[in-house]
Short mmCIF file of C-alpha atoms in Angstrom, two decimals:
data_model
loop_
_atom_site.label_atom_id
_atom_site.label_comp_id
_atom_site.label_asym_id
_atom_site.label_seq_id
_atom_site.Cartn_x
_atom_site.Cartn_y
_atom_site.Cartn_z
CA UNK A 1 10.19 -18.65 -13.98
CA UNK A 2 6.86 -18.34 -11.71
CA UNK A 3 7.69 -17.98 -8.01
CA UNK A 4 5.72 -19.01 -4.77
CA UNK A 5 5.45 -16.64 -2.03
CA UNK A 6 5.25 -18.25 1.44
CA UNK A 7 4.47 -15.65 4.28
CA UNK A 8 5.63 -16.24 8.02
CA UNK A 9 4.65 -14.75 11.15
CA UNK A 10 5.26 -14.88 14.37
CA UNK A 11 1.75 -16.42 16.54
CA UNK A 12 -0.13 -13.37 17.63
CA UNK A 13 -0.05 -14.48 20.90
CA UNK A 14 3.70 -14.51 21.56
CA UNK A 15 5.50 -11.45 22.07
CA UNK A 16 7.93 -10.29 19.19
CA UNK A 17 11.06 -9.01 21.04
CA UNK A 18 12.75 -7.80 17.32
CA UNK A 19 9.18 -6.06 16.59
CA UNK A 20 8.82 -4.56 20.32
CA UNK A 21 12.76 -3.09 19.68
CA UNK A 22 11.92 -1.91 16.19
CA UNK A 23 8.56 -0.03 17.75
CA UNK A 24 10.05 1.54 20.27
CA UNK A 25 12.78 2.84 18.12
CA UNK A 26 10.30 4.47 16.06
CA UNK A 27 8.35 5.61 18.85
CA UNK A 28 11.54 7.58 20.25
CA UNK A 29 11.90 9.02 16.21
CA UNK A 30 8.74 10.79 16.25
CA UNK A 31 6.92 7.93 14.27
CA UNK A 32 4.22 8.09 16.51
CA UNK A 33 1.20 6.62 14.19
CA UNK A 34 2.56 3.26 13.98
CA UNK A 35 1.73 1.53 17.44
CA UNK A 36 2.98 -1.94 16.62
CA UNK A 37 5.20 -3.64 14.91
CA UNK A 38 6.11 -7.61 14.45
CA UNK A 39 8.73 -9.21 11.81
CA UNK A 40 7.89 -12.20 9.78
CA UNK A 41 9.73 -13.59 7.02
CA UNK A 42 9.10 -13.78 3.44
CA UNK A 43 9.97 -16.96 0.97
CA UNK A 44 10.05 -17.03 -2.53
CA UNK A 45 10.57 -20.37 -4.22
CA UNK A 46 11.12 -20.45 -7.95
CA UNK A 47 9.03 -23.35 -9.28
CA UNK A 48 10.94 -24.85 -12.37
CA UNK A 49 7.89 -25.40 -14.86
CA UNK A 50 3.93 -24.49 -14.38
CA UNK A 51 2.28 -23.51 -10.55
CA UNK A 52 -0.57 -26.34 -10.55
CA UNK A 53 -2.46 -27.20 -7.97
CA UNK A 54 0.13 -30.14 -6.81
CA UNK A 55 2.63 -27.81 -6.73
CA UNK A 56 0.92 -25.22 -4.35
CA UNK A 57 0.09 -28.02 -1.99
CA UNK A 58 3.68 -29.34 -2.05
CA UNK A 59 4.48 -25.67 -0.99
CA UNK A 60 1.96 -25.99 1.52
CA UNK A 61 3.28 -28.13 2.84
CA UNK A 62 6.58 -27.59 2.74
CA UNK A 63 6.21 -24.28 4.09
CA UNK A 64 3.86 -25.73 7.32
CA UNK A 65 6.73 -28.22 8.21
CA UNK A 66 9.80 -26.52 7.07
CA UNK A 67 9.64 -23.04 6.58
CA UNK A 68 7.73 -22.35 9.77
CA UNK A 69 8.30 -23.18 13.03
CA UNK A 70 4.44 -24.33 14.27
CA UNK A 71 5.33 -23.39 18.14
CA UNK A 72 5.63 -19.86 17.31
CA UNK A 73 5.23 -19.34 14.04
CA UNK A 74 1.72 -18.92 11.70
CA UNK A 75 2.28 -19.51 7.86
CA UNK A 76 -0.34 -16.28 6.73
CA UNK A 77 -0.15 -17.19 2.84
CA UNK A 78 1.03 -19.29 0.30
CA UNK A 79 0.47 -18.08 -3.11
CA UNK A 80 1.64 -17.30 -6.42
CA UNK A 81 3.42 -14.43 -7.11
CA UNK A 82 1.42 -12.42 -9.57
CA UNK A 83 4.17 -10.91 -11.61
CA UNK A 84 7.79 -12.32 -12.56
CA UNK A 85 10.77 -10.81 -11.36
CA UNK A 86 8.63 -7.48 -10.70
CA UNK A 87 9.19 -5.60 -7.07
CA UNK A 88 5.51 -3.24 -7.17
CA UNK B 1 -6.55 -1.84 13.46
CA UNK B 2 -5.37 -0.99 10.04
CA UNK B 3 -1.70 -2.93 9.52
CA UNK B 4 0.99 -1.41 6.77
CA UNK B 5 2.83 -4.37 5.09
CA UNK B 6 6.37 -3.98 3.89
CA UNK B 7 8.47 -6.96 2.50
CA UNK B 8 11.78 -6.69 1.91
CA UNK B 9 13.85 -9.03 -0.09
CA UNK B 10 17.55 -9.38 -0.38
CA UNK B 11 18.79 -7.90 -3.63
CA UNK B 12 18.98 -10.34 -6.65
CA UNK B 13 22.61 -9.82 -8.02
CA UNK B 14 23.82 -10.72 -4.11
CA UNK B 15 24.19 -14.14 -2.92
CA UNK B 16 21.48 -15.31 -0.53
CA UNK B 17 23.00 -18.20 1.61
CA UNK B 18 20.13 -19.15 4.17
CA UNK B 19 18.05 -19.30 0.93
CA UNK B 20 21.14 -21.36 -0.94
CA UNK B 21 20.65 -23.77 2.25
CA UNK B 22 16.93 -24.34 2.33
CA UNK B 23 16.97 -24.69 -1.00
CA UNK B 24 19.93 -27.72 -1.45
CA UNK B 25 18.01 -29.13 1.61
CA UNK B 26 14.61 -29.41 -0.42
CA UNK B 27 16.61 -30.91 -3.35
CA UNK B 28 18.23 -33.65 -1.03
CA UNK B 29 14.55 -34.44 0.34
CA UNK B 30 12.93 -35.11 -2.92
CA UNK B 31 11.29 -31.48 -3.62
CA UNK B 32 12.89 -31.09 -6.82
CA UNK B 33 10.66 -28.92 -8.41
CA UNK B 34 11.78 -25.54 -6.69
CA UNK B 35 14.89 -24.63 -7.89
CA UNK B 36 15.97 -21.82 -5.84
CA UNK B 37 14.71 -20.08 -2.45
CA UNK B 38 15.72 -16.63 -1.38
CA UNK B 39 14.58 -15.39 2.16
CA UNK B 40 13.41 -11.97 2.99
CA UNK B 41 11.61 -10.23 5.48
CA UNK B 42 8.16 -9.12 5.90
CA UNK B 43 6.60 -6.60 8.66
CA UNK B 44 3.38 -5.50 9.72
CA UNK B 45 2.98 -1.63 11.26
CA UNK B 46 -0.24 -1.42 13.09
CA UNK B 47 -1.21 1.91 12.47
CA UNK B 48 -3.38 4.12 14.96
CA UNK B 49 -6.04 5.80 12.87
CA UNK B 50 -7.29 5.26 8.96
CA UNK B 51 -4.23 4.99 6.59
CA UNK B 52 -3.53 8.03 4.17
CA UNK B 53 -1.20 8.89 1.70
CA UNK B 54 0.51 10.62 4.02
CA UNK B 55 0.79 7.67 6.65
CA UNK B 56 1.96 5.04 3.50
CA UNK B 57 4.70 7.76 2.37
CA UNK B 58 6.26 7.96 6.37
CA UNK B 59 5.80 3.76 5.72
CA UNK B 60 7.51 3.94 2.49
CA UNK B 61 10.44 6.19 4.19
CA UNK B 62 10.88 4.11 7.26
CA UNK B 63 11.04 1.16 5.07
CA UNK B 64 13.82 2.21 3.14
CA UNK B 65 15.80 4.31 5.62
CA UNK B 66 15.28 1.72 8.42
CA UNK B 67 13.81 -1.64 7.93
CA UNK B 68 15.82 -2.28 4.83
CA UNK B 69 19.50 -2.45 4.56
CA UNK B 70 19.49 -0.69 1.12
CA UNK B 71 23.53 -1.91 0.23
CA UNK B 72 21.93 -5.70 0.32
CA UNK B 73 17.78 -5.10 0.45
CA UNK B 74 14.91 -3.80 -1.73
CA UNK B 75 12.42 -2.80 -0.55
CA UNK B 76 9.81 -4.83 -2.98
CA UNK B 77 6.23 -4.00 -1.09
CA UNK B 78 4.70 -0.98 1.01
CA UNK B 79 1.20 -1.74 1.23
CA UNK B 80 -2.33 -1.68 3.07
CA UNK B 81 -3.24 -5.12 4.10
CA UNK B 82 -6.69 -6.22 2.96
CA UNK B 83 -8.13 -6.99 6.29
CA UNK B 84 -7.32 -6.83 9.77
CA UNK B 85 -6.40 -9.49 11.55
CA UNK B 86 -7.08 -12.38 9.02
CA UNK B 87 -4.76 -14.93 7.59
CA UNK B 88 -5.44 -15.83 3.92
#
């Protein structure tokens, strides 16, 4: 069945206190080259039938008012997922 | 800066419950037409300099050794994202 993906992150301009722990662990493990780090989430909603148009705005939407939290959170993408059941 | 994207979803043979959750509480409010949600995690690594093989394989291994809980996670994604610093 096709899937949605709905991508969350945390408002560039707030601080990311899971991301800030996470980068400094790496730091202190020699993983110098990555300077940054924040955590987002990922959603994947199985759509039961075709991905029109209707149904990527009802994701949309769904994902601005309740997958994401608009104080702190950005919703980067909502899209289809190109292949079924596929990690790449 | 260049970012490194890894998503990491929870493992489809294991029970996701916050997923289980959103999804029964889109069915009660009328969005019938996605049957099932699972909820994963997505991070950006800023990295400091151009991105090489050699800077996506230490992504690849800090994903799986370290952002990913490999007994309940996959690691479905270790990518370059397409531009820097723009939603889609």
């Amino acid at each position: 069945m096709p899937t949605i993906v709905v991508e969350v992150m945390p408002k560039a301009e707030l601080l990311d206190p899971a991301g800030k722990a996470v980068s400094g662990a790496l730091a202190r493990l020699g993983h110098t080259v990555f300077t940054s780090v924040r955590i987002g989430k990922r959603f994947e909603l199985t759509v039961d039938g075709p991905v029109t148009e209707a149904t990527l705005a009802e994701a949309r939407m769904i994902a601005e008012e309740m997958l994401s939290n608009q104080v702190i959170e950005d919703v980067i993408s909502v899209h289809e997922a190109p292949a079924v059941g596929v990690g790449a």
